[in-house]
């Protein structure tokens, strides 16, 4: 018997909040960073290392999983938790974002979106109802509504059309989600681009429909950080304080700190693993490009005091060598370093919010990044 | 203070032997399989997993390491054990084999071999003395003499020329190795192609010079398994029984069992990791091609009773999916599966030899492979 899906707020500090989300597969400490397991795997990283980093929850991509291996197949194999052997909570996106970015010949209508699979060209229809069905077949703890996300900059009319379509789809997703097992949640997604009035309308209308949590979508799609943060700051007050708030696809360590300060509880981003594979390590001392020649003879690890073995026990010279030699172990180790750092950053944020010193935490963290930037 | 390099024989069973080699960095249980860490990394596999598999010793490739990151750099960083964070024994090859297979514009003379680096075209000279120097800079526990390995089939005259050149180089390597620290060893390499008389000459001459151990080189270079095994069977009796015997670059699980039966103590091969990256798993039930469509819906793991988590805890369906989806985690997990299986195979061989039932072990192992072959 699962516990109901709830957010328990432990403390607030300004607009920043820390708490615990209870789901069917366990508790998520917030603010939380969710590593991205696009195709039922965190790229290049063993599940045990993802768990070791302190991640409470993973994100899976509905678009990829519905095409390969297929939602019905995953369901027959016991659901995504069992399939990929991740016993903790999983959030799945709706598939909409990847349809827009990956699928050729896509066509959006009121009923949903049709597209051709980027794998085999097969024609696929993704409606709000099918998106929820796929996510329930996967066994997701947190199901996202299907939405349409427009790239910025865009015309106001286009942003408004997509926002209103997303609202209609939100209502249909809510109906499709009825009867879901206890502990599972459906999140609505605020759209509206960089238009604050549209964002307010979207947030208000979604709150009227009523969801288990709310995401802010359509950001981190090319706009400046200040635009993103302004939209976040103006949107979170319009959302139910008792529900989790999730900023989709964000971001850099600085983005996470600033969005947390504006009331966000959950984040996901491929940056720790993607940048890790490309040789960029996130550390307490800022970002370090390990491929830089200055590291070739450096016996120092990335962070002698890290709880992450990859950051603590391997020299920069060795990590540098792995990248120069094209050994994939380099990308794996830096991905692990980054996953740990993102979790440590969030753990620090949770503790600082609980202590009422979040602003100090942000400025101290930023100072440490800046102080050693010239060493990167 | 290190212990001297020694082989302690625990038991023999026919020509098969089990024992313990003591080196400067610890004990190697024989027969031993050495995973290959070509460029100071086991491809795609974290060191902790290599250790977890039960490997007592790694192989490093002198050719690769002398070119990148460079032997002097590794020495300045504390040697290969410290550089790659592998505290157990390391054997390095001489560089000769890769010069022959990878380097363009190579030229062999009595003094050594000159070649152009495959990385940057720089002209490099590798003499017996430089090979030993490089391996000592790396801090290798077991240094291999420089030799010349000819591909089979080859003319007898060519095989004999290379064998005699390798003998001259063996003597020069021995002189260059004088003064090496306690616990470090130099191995001579028997050459002679598929000519049993030349093999006997080579083995006898090397034994007269006297080395800490003896390798059989120039096999697994294209000849049938029966040729390889006949050469092994005819060569091992000519080698000092109190010294380790190492069959270079071999091989399949069946090769390991059969060569052990003919008196070999040590093996190395890229097969567990290379085949793992290509979707081939070695198991108690034979080789399994996980990319085969029959695995797409199979909830069974590769081996429910394995001590290896990757073999025991992930379904074949999930592993199949990782390969289909191009996730490198698939190759990593199958590499780990294979490294464990090779170590388990050797552990079983050691136990069976100690119990005087090695022939039974070989036939039982082969029967288990054959019984389920149609399921692969």
GROMACS .gro file of N, CA and C in nm, chain A residues 38-49 65 68-69 73 76-77 82-85 296-299 309-310 312-315 317-322 324-329 332-333 336, chain B residues 38-49 65 68-69 73 76-77 82-85 296-299 309-310 312-315 317-322 324-329 332-333 336:
model
  282
   38UNK      N    1   1.748   0.932  -2.045
   38UNK     CA    2   1.673   0.945  -2.170
   38UNK      C    3   1.613   0.814  -2.218
   39UNK      N    4   1.700   0.718  -2.241
   39UNK     CA    5   1.659   0.590  -2.300
   39UNK      C    6   1.669   0.480  -2.196
   40UNK      N    7   1.619   0.507  -2.074
   40UNK     CA    8   1.627   0.410  -1.965
   40UNK      C    9   1.771   0.385  -1.922
   41UNK      N   10   1.856   0.486  -1.941
   41UNK     CA   11   1.995   0.478  -1.895
   41UNK      C   12   2.048   0.620  -1.881
   42UNK      N   13   2.125   0.644  -1.778
   42UNK     CA   14   2.199   0.770  -1.766
   42UNK      C   15   2.322   0.752  -1.854
   43UNK      N   16   2.340   0.837  -1.951
   43UNK     CA   17   2.443   0.811  -2.053
   43UNK      C   18   2.580   0.789  -1.989
   44UNK      N   19   2.634   0.669  -2.011
   44UNK     CA   20   2.770   0.638  -1.970
   44UNK      C   21   2.790   0.611  -1.823
   45UNK      N   22   2.683   0.615  -1.742
   45UNK     CA   23   2.700   0.604  -1.597
   45UNK      C   24   2.617   0.487  -1.546
   46UNK      N   25   2.681   0.406  -1.462
   46UNK     CA   26   2.612   0.293  -1.401
   46UNK      C   27   2.511   0.345  -1.298
   47UNK      N   28   2.397   0.277  -1.291
   47UNK     CA   29   2.292   0.314  -1.197
   47UNK      C   30   2.344   0.329  -1.054
   48UNK      N   31   2.437   0.240  -1.017
   48UNK     CA   32   2.487   0.244  -0.880
   48UNK      C   33   2.556   0.377  -0.851
   49UNK      N   34   2.623   0.431  -0.953
   49UNK     CA   35   2.688   0.561  -0.933
   49UNK      C   36   2.586   0.673  -0.926
   65UNK      N   37   1.129   0.631  -2.515
   65UNK     CA   38   1.090   0.499  -2.464
   65UNK      C   39   0.970   0.442  -2.537
   68UNK      N   40   1.127   0.308  -2.858
   68UNK     CA   41   1.223   0.199  -2.836
   68UNK      C   42   1.260   0.195  -2.691
   69UNK      N   43   1.235   0.092  -2.617
   69UNK     CA   44   1.186  -0.040  -2.660
   69UNK      C   45   1.035  -0.049  -2.677
   73UNK      N   46   0.603  -0.300  -2.422
   73UNK     CA   47   0.710  -0.395  -2.388
   73UNK      C   48   0.763  -0.368  -2.247
   76UNK      N   49   0.517  -0.494  -2.001
   76UNK     CA   50   0.518  -0.641  -1.990
   76UNK      C   51   0.638  -0.688  -1.909
   77UNK      N   52   0.744  -0.608  -1.907
   77UNK     CA   53   0.864  -0.643  -1.832
   77UNK      C   54   0.861  -0.586  -1.691
   82UNK      N   55   1.146  -0.156  -1.284
   82UNK     CA   56   1.197  -0.293  -1.290
   82UNK      C   57   1.288  -0.311  -1.411
   83UNK      N   58   1.244  -0.258  -1.526
   83UNK     CA   59   1.319  -0.276  -1.652
   83UNK      C   60   1.461  -0.225  -1.639
   84UNK      N   61   1.473  -0.101  -1.588
   84UNK     CA   62   1.609  -0.044  -1.581
   84UNK      C   63   1.673  -0.063  -1.444
   85UNK      N   64   1.598  -0.128  -1.354
   85UNK     CA   65   1.651  -0.156  -1.220
   85UNK      C   66   1.685  -0.026  -1.147
  296UNK      N   67   4.782   1.852  -1.794
  296UNK     CA   68   4.852   1.730  -1.838
  296UNK      C   69   4.947   1.674  -1.733
  297UNK      N   70   5.005   1.760  -1.652
  297UNK     CA   71   5.103   1.715  -1.552
  297UNK      C   72   5.058   1.740  -1.409
  298UNK      N   73   4.929   1.765  -1.391
  298UNK     CA   74   4.880   1.808  -1.259
  298UNK      C   75   4.841   1.687  -1.174
  299UNK      N   76   4.915   1.661  -1.066
  299UNK     CA   77   4.884   1.544  -0.983
  299UNK      C   78   4.763   1.566  -0.892
  309UNK      N   79   3.450   0.964  -0.537
  309UNK     CA   80   3.582   0.905  -0.565
  309UNK      C   81   3.642   0.958  -0.694
  310UNK      N   82   3.560   0.975  -0.797
  310UNK     CA   83   3.614   1.019  -0.926
  310UNK      C   84   3.673   1.159  -0.915
  312UNK      N   85   3.794   1.282  -0.625
  312UNK     CA   86   3.891   1.286  -0.514
  312UNK      C   87   4.015   1.202  -0.542
  313UNK      N   88   3.998   1.089  -0.611
  313UNK     CA   89   4.105   0.990  -0.615
  313UNK      C   90   4.184   0.986  -0.746
  314UNK      N   91   4.133   1.046  -0.852
  314UNK     CA   92   4.207   1.048  -0.978
  314UNK      C   93   4.268   1.186  -0.999
  315UNK      N   94   4.392   1.187  -1.047
  315UNK     CA   95   4.457   1.315  -1.072
  315UNK      C   96   4.397   1.382  -1.195
  317UNK      N   97   4.577   1.504  -1.416
  317UNK     CA   98   4.661   1.453  -1.526
  317UNK      C   99   4.603   1.324  -1.584
  318UNK      N  100   4.554   1.237  -1.497
  318UNK     CA  101   4.498   1.111  -1.546
  318UNK      C  102   4.367   1.135  -1.622
  319UNK      N  103   4.280   1.219  -1.566
  319UNK     CA  104   4.154   1.249  -1.634
  319UNK      C  105   4.182   1.315  -1.770
  320UNK      N  106   4.277   1.407  -1.771
  320UNK     CA  107   4.319   1.472  -1.895
  320UNK      C  108   4.364   1.367  -1.997
  321UNK      N  109   4.448   1.275  -1.951
  321UNK     CA  110   4.497   1.169  -2.040
  321UNK      C  111   4.382   1.089  -2.099
  322UNK      N  112   4.286   1.053  -2.016
  322UNK     CA  113   4.174   0.971  -2.067
  322UNK      C  114   4.102   1.042  -2.181
  324UNK      N  115   4.233   1.283  -2.378
  324UNK     CA  116   4.325   1.292  -2.492
  324UNK      C  117   4.334   1.159  -2.565
  325UNK      N  118   4.326   1.049  -2.488
  325UNK     CA  119   4.340   0.917  -2.548
  325UNK      C  120   4.208   0.863  -2.602
  326UNK      N  121   4.099   0.940  -2.584
  326UNK     CA  122   3.970   0.895  -2.635
  326UNK      C  123   3.911   0.779  -2.557
  327UNK      N  124   3.953   0.761  -2.432
  327UNK     CA  125   3.897   0.655  -2.348
  327UNK      C  126   3.763   0.702  -2.291
  328UNK      N  127   3.657   0.624  -2.315
  328UNK     CA  128   3.524   0.667  -2.268
  328UNK      C  129   3.517   0.674  -2.117
  329UNK      N  130   3.610   0.606  -2.049
  329UNK     CA  131   3.612   0.614  -1.903
  329UNK      C  132   3.624   0.760  -1.857
  332UNK      N  133   3.283   0.904  -1.852
  332UNK     CA  134   3.209   0.842  -1.742
  332UNK      C  135   3.249   0.904  -1.609
  333UNK      N  136   3.379   0.916  -1.586
  333UNK     CA  137   3.424   0.970  -1.456
  333UNK      C  138   3.379   1.115  -1.439
  336UNK      N  139   3.015   1.133  -1.358
  336UNK     CA  140   2.992   1.100  -1.217
  336UNK      C  141   3.029   1.219  -1.129
  414UNK      N  142   4.505  -0.096  -2.205
  414UNK     CA  143   4.589  -0.047  -2.314
  414UNK      C  144   4.649   0.090  -2.285
  415UNK      N  145   4.561   0.187  -2.264
  415UNK     CA  146   4.606   0.326  -2.248
  415UNK      C  147   4.586   0.371  -2.104
  416UNK      N  148   4.625   0.285  -2.009
  416UNK     CA  149   4.607   0.314  -1.867
  416UNK      C  150   4.460   0.317  -1.829
  417UNK      N  151   4.379   0.241  -1.902
  417UNK     CA  152   4.237   0.227  -1.869
  417UNK      C  153   4.187   0.098  -1.933
  418UNK      N  154   4.101   0.027  -1.860
  418UNK     CA  155   4.030  -0.086  -1.920
  418UNK      C  156   3.913  -0.025  -1.996
  419UNK      N  157   3.904  -0.048  -2.124
  419UNK     CA  158   3.809   0.028  -2.206
  419UNK      C  159   3.667   0.018  -2.150
  420UNK      N  160   3.612   0.134  -2.113
  420UNK     CA  161   3.472   0.142  -2.073
  420UNK      C  162   3.440   0.092  -1.934
  421UNK      N  163   3.540   0.047  -1.859
  421UNK     CA  164   3.513  -0.016  -1.729
  421UNK      C  165   3.589   0.057  -1.619
  422UNK      N  166   3.517   0.087  -1.512
  422UNK     CA  167   3.579   0.152  -1.398
  422UNK      C  168   3.672   0.055  -1.327
  423UNK      N  169   3.785   0.107  -1.279
  423UNK     CA  170   3.883   0.025  -1.208
  423UNK      C  171   3.818  -0.058  -1.097
  424UNK      N  172   3.723   0.003  -1.027
  424UNK     CA  173   3.662  -0.068  -0.914
  424UNK      C  174   3.594  -0.196  -0.962
  425UNK      N  175   3.536  -0.192  -1.082
  425UNK     CA  176   3.472  -0.312  -1.136
  425UNK      C  177   3.577  -0.415  -1.177
  441UNK      N  178   5.152   0.387  -2.410
  441UNK     CA  179   5.183   0.475  -2.298
  441UNK      C  180   5.308   0.558  -2.323
  444UNK      N  181   5.174   0.836  -2.546
  444UNK     CA  182   5.075   0.923  -2.480
  444UNK      C  183   5.027   0.853  -2.357
  445UNK      N  184   5.045   0.906  -2.238
  445UNK     CA  185   5.094   1.040  -2.205
  445UNK      C  186   5.245   1.053  -2.204
  449UNK      N  187   5.648   1.135  -1.824
  449UNK     CA  188   5.537   1.203  -1.756
  449UNK      C  189   5.473   1.110  -1.652
  452UNK      N  190   5.697   1.091  -1.356
  452UNK     CA  191   5.691   1.212  -1.274
  452UNK      C  192   5.564   1.216  -1.190
  453UNK      N  193   5.461   1.148  -1.238
  453UNK     CA  194   5.334   1.144  -1.164
  453UNK      C  195   5.328   1.023  -1.071
  458UNK      N  196   5.023   0.453  -0.959
  458UNK     CA  197   4.969   0.574  -0.899
  458UNK      C  198   4.888   0.654  -1.001
  459UNK      N  199   4.940   0.665  -1.123
  459UNK     CA  200   4.876   0.745  -1.228
  459UNK      C  201   4.733   0.697  -1.254
  460UNK      N  202   4.720   0.565  -1.272
  460UNK     CA  203   4.587   0.514  -1.306
  460UNK      C  204   4.511   0.464  -1.183
  461UNK      N  205   4.576   0.474  -1.066
  461UNK     CA  206   4.514   0.432  -0.941
  461UNK      C  207   4.477   0.283  -0.945
  672UNK      N  208   1.480  -0.953  -2.686
  672UNK     CA  209   1.411  -0.825  -2.668
  672UNK      C  210   1.307  -0.828  -2.556
  673UNK      N  211   1.244  -0.941  -2.534
  673UNK     CA  212   1.138  -0.949  -2.434
  673UNK      C  213   1.173  -1.044  -2.320
  674UNK      N  214   1.300  -1.077  -2.306
  674UNK     CA  215   1.339  -1.181  -2.211
  674UNK      C  216   1.369  -1.119  -2.073
  675UNK      N  217   1.286  -1.149  -1.974
  675UNK     CA  218   1.309  -1.090  -1.841
  675UNK      C  219   1.421  -1.157  -1.764
  685UNK      N  220   2.690  -0.842  -1.055
  685UNK     CA  221   2.560  -0.775  -1.059
  685UNK      C  222   2.512  -0.755  -1.202
  686UNK      N  223   2.601  -0.719  -1.293
  686UNK     CA  224   2.559  -0.692  -1.431
  686UNK      C  225   2.502  -0.818  -1.496
  688UNK      N  226   2.361  -1.068  -1.317
  688UNK     CA  227   2.257  -1.123  -1.231
  688UNK      C  228   2.134  -1.034  -1.223
  689UNK      N  229   2.153  -0.903  -1.224
  689UNK     CA  230   2.045  -0.813  -1.186
  689UNK      C  231   1.977  -0.741  -1.302
  690UNK      N  232   2.036  -0.743  -1.420
  690UNK     CA  233   1.972  -0.679  -1.535
  690UNK      C  234   1.915  -0.786  -1.627
  691UNK      N  235   1.796  -0.762  -1.679
  691UNK     CA  236   1.736  -0.859  -1.770
  691UNK      C  237   1.807  -0.855  -1.905
  693UNK      N  238   1.647  -0.846  -2.171
  693UNK     CA  239   1.571  -0.746  -2.246
  693UNK      C  240   1.631  -0.607  -2.227
  694UNK      N  241   1.671  -0.575  -2.105
  694UNK     CA  242   1.728  -0.443  -2.079
  694UNK      C  243   1.865  -0.429  -2.147
  695UNK      N  244   1.948  -0.531  -2.133
  695UNK     CA  245   2.080  -0.526  -2.198
  695UNK      C  246   2.064  -0.515  -2.349
  696UNK      N  247   1.972  -0.593  -2.405
  696UNK     CA  248   1.942  -0.586  -2.548
  696UNK      C  249   1.901  -0.443  -2.586
  697UNK      N  250   1.814  -0.386  -2.506
  697UNK     CA  251   1.769  -0.248  -2.534
  697UNK      C  252   1.886  -0.149  -2.536
  698UNK      N  253   1.977  -0.162  -2.439
  698UNK     CA  254   2.090  -0.068  -2.433
  698UNK      C  255   2.171  -0.074  -2.562
  700UNK      N  256   2.060  -0.183  -2.862
  700UNK     CA  257   1.978  -0.132  -2.972
  700UNK      C  258   1.973   0.021  -2.970
  701UNK      N  259   1.971   0.077  -2.849
  701UNK     CA  260   1.960   0.222  -2.834
  701UNK      C  261   2.095   0.292  -2.844
  702UNK      N  262   2.202   0.215  -2.858
  702UNK     CA  263   2.334   0.277  -2.869
  702UNK      C  264   2.385   0.337  -2.739
  703UNK      N  265   2.332   0.290  -2.626
  703UNK     CA  266   2.379   0.340  -2.496
  703UNK      C  267   2.509   0.269  -2.459
  704UNK      N  268   2.616   0.346  -2.435
  704UNK     CA  269   2.746   0.284  -2.405
  704UNK      C  270   2.741   0.201  -2.277
  705UNK      N  271   2.641   0.227  -2.192
  705UNK     CA  272   2.628   0.147  -2.070
  705UNK      C  273   2.616  -0.001  -2.103
  708UNK      N  274   2.958  -0.135  -2.145
  708UNK     CA  275   3.021  -0.138  -2.013
  708UNK      C  276   2.972  -0.258  -1.933
  709UNK      N  277   2.841  -0.278  -1.929
  709UNK     CA  278   2.788  -0.388  -1.848
  709UNK      C  279   2.834  -0.523  -1.903
  712UNK      N  280   3.191  -0.587  -1.814
  712UNK     CA  281   3.202  -0.630  -1.673
  712UNK      C  282   3.161  -0.776  -1.660
   0.00000   0.00000   0.00000
